[in-house]
Amino acid sequence: MYRIGKEEIAELTKVIETRSMFKVNSGLKESETVEAKLRDKFGVDHAIFLTSGQAALTSALVALGIGPGDEVIVPAYTYIATAMAVVAAGAIPVIAESDDTLTLDPVDTEKKISKHTKAIFPVHIQGFPCNMDAIIALAKKYNLFVIEDACQADGGAYKGKRLGTIGDAGGLSFNFFKIISSGEGGALLTNNRKVFEAALIYQDASAVAYFGNQLEDFTTEGFCGTEFRSNELCAAVMNVQLDRMDGILTDLRANKKYIMDALSDVAKFIPSNDIVGVCGTIVAFQFDSEEKARAFATADGVGGTVPIDTGKHIYKHWTPIMEKRGAFNPLMDPFKMEANKDIIPDYHENMCPKTLDRLSKVVYVWVNPDDDKAKLNEKIALYRKTLAEL
């Protein structure tokens, strides 16, 4: 989260004073407003505000009919929640390399497609847009679904389209560490009415049929799902945060561009699939060795991060996935299901060596949207000096 203030407090206060904090109500209807804003800002027909990004991704998978017997291709570089969503649906994650943009590699993805593959899961990690043209082309060629994980890319774009709106469904995250935040929260986006109906039922199966007219004109029959329903308090904060989103992105992008332009003669940066649509949360410096990357990252005042060190964002640290422990009850574990017995991958630590190599030679430096030119120039001078000393 980058910006929060009295506007969020005022909106929260109004909700508390009405004493109508349940999602469906006759009061302020903050949740309905959030979903309307999401539809408008992201240009989609349907949006569901729920408890987390993982909840959105899991709901999308279930709504697309993906489950036991199916494979879903995920990138080697993404937060573990992406792979966990696949397992939650009863399917098996197949891990593919990330390319030089640090997003899902379309070439390796095609190599991993089998007769059991049902979907591709591009992840716009750190706000970096994936090569959606190539991914959509693969999906059409092999008749696959595309579910976009835009949980780290709220509001980002690829060739003018918001991330999360290009595939069959997309998920956003609004937890504390995202561009905009309601503390915890997420959203499912789709233009597919059938996906919307099934996802809405799944994410709130215990209440959706009993409050308001949420199932009006539905053709999808009810089924047992879970409860990822959000509430009016989170929605109140998100309504203000959504109003802030584009301003935050404008300032992030401007400051990122200013830094990169100023250092273009001395620094190399990772390539981008859409440098205009990138969220701008970080400047990603590229080095020819891990030694130089670490020297830059740890230099006084730089405060950089080498992404190979980011724990559960790297496939080899997805311990429950790598050890094939997909559920507490073994009968509910996709890795032990009869329907999956012929598609269990041979996960191992070095299965995506190109991704590991790339992540060890990059340094992330975080961008502050509120830095003025004086502060940016101070940082640029420090980066330049450090680069010259390597």
XYZ file of C-alpha atoms in Angstrom, residues 36-221:
186
model
C -19.275 -1.529 -10.058
C -16.019 0.468 -9.901
C -14.018 -2.630 -10.806
C -16.211 -3.274 -13.828
C -15.850 0.330 -14.926
C -12.122 0.800 -14.277
C -11.096 -2.570 -15.699
C -13.598 -2.682 -18.551
C -15.105 -6.080 -17.740
C -18.663 -7.361 -17.612
C -18.347 -9.045 -14.228
C -16.369 -8.509 -11.019
C -16.528 -10.172 -7.609
C -14.966 -8.575 -4.516
C -13.758 -11.272 -2.131
C -11.272 -12.028 0.622
C -7.971 -12.468 -1.236
C -6.176 -12.899 -4.510
C -5.824 -16.635 -3.922
C -9.574 -16.825 -3.307
C -10.117 -15.127 -6.675
C -7.754 -17.479 -8.502
C -9.209 -20.610 -6.902
C -12.747 -19.461 -7.690
C -11.768 -18.848 -11.310
C -10.265 -22.320 -11.681
C -13.315 -24.000 -10.179
C -15.672 -21.886 -12.281
C -13.852 -22.970 -15.450
C -14.432 -26.597 -14.525
C -10.769 -27.351 -13.854
C -10.144 -30.159 -11.370
C -8.824 -33.723 -10.927
C -7.193 -35.093 -14.062
C -6.169 -31.640 -15.260
C -2.813 -29.882 -15.480
C -2.340 -26.127 -15.194
C 0.930 -24.494 -16.252
C 2.320 -21.974 -13.775
C 5.580 -19.978 -13.844
C 8.575 -20.927 -11.736
C 8.664 -17.378 -10.391
C 5.440 -16.500 -8.610
C 4.137 -16.525 -5.074
C 3.167 -19.996 -3.836
C -0.507 -18.947 -3.788
C -0.669 -19.389 -7.580
C 0.264 -23.073 -7.370
C -1.841 -23.554 -4.238
C -4.915 -22.282 -6.094
C -4.396 -25.016 -8.698
C -4.117 -27.665 -5.990
C -7.177 -26.272 -4.187
C -9.171 -26.955 -7.354
C -7.925 -30.566 -7.379
C -5.632 -30.096 -10.376
C -1.853 -30.460 -10.751
C 0.502 -27.487 -11.266
C 3.098 -27.943 -13.995
C 5.999 -25.529 -13.544
C 7.511 -23.682 -16.522
C 10.486 -21.353 -16.842
C 10.313 -17.574 -16.600
C 12.033 -15.700 -19.429
C 14.234 -12.581 -19.416
C 11.225 -10.418 -18.502
C 10.905 -12.610 -15.368
C 7.402 -13.616 -16.457
C 6.099 -16.898 -17.865
C 8.195 -18.072 -20.832
C 5.869 -18.867 -23.767
C 8.504 -21.117 -25.383
C 8.930 -23.345 -22.330
C 5.195 -23.191 -21.689
C 4.506 -24.790 -25.062
C 6.999 -27.542 -24.257
C 5.088 -28.315 -21.053
C 1.663 -28.623 -22.711
C 0.268 -32.170 -22.719
C -3.074 -33.796 -23.485
C -3.958 -33.185 -19.819
C -3.280 -29.443 -19.848
C -6.422 -27.366 -19.359
C -5.109 -23.884 -18.583
C -2.157 -21.513 -18.596
C -1.585 -19.295 -15.591
C 0.415 -16.184 -16.614
C 1.513 -14.168 -13.588
C 2.234 -10.457 -13.900
C 4.842 -10.672 -11.157
C 5.963 -7.386 -9.577
C 3.700 -5.549 -12.005
C 5.641 -6.808 -15.065
C 3.169 -7.603 -17.879
C 3.463 -11.072 -19.385
C 3.723 -11.628 -23.128
C -0.035 -11.990 -23.441
C -0.037 -12.101 -27.247
C 2.095 -15.244 -27.189
C 0.163 -16.805 -24.317
C -3.237 -16.172 -25.887
C -1.913 -17.608 -29.160
C -0.862 -20.800 -27.351
C -4.234 -21.023 -25.658
C -6.029 -20.785 -28.997
C -3.685 -23.277 -30.635
C -4.206 -25.912 -27.939
C -7.752 -24.972 -26.822
C -6.721 -23.937 -23.304
C -8.080 -21.494 -20.752
C -6.019 -18.503 -19.625
C -6.310 -17.318 -16.036
C -4.285 -14.198 -15.270
C -2.711 -13.776 -11.860
C -2.533 -9.982 -11.644
C -2.298 -10.009 -7.861
C 0.923 -7.973 -7.899
C -0.224 -5.784 -10.765
C -3.392 -3.960 -9.746
C -4.206 -1.549 -12.572
C -1.293 -2.475 -14.828
C -1.785 -2.918 -18.562
C -0.652 -4.804 -21.658
C -1.086 -2.963 -24.959
C -3.790 -0.788 -23.499
C -5.774 -3.512 -21.742
C -5.775 -3.837 -17.974
C -3.941 -6.887 -16.646
C -6.398 -9.503 -15.473
C -8.897 -8.759 -18.254
C -7.217 -10.370 -21.265
C -7.730 -14.067 -20.500
C -10.843 -16.024 -19.547
C -10.604 -14.733 -15.983
C -8.208 -12.782 -13.817
C -7.450 -12.242 -10.159
C -6.346 -9.148 -8.237
C -5.065 -8.863 -4.672
C -5.611 -6.056 -2.200
C -3.589 -7.198 0.781
C -1.293 -4.813 2.644
C 1.665 -5.330 0.292
C -0.150 -4.484 -2.932
C -0.489 -1.238 -4.909
C -3.895 -0.593 -3.364
C -5.138 -2.335 -0.236
C -8.052 -3.016 2.052
C -5.779 -4.878 4.475
C -6.860 -8.136 2.875
C -8.984 -8.578 -0.206
C -9.124 -9.591 -3.821
C -11.221 -9.513 -6.955
C -12.183 -11.886 -9.731
C -12.607 -10.313 -13.172
C -14.205 -11.943 -16.206
C -16.281 -11.275 -19.315
C -17.681 -14.806 -19.255
C -21.162 -14.969 -17.713
C -20.912 -18.699 -16.955
C -17.597 -18.229 -15.169
C -19.069 -15.366 -13.172
C -22.098 -17.382 -12.085
C -20.113 -20.445 -10.996
C -17.470 -18.318 -9.273
C -20.064 -16.294 -7.372
C -21.719 -19.474 -6.109
C -18.405 -21.129 -5.214
C -16.944 -18.161 -3.321
C -20.005 -17.764 -1.089
C -22.024 -20.956 -1.361
C -23.344 -20.769 2.208
C -24.975 -17.356 1.780
C -25.247 -16.270 -1.832
C -28.692 -17.857 -2.301
C -30.128 -16.396 0.886
C -29.251 -12.691 0.814
C -30.545 -10.203 -1.718
C -31.081 -11.108 -5.364
C -27.533 -12.257 -6.095
C -28.723 -15.241 -8.164
C -31.223 -13.315 -10.233
C -31.301 -14.625 -13.831
C -28.698 -17.309 -13.045
C -28.810 -20.499 -15.082
C -26.066 -22.211 -13.037
C -27.490 -24.504 -10.369
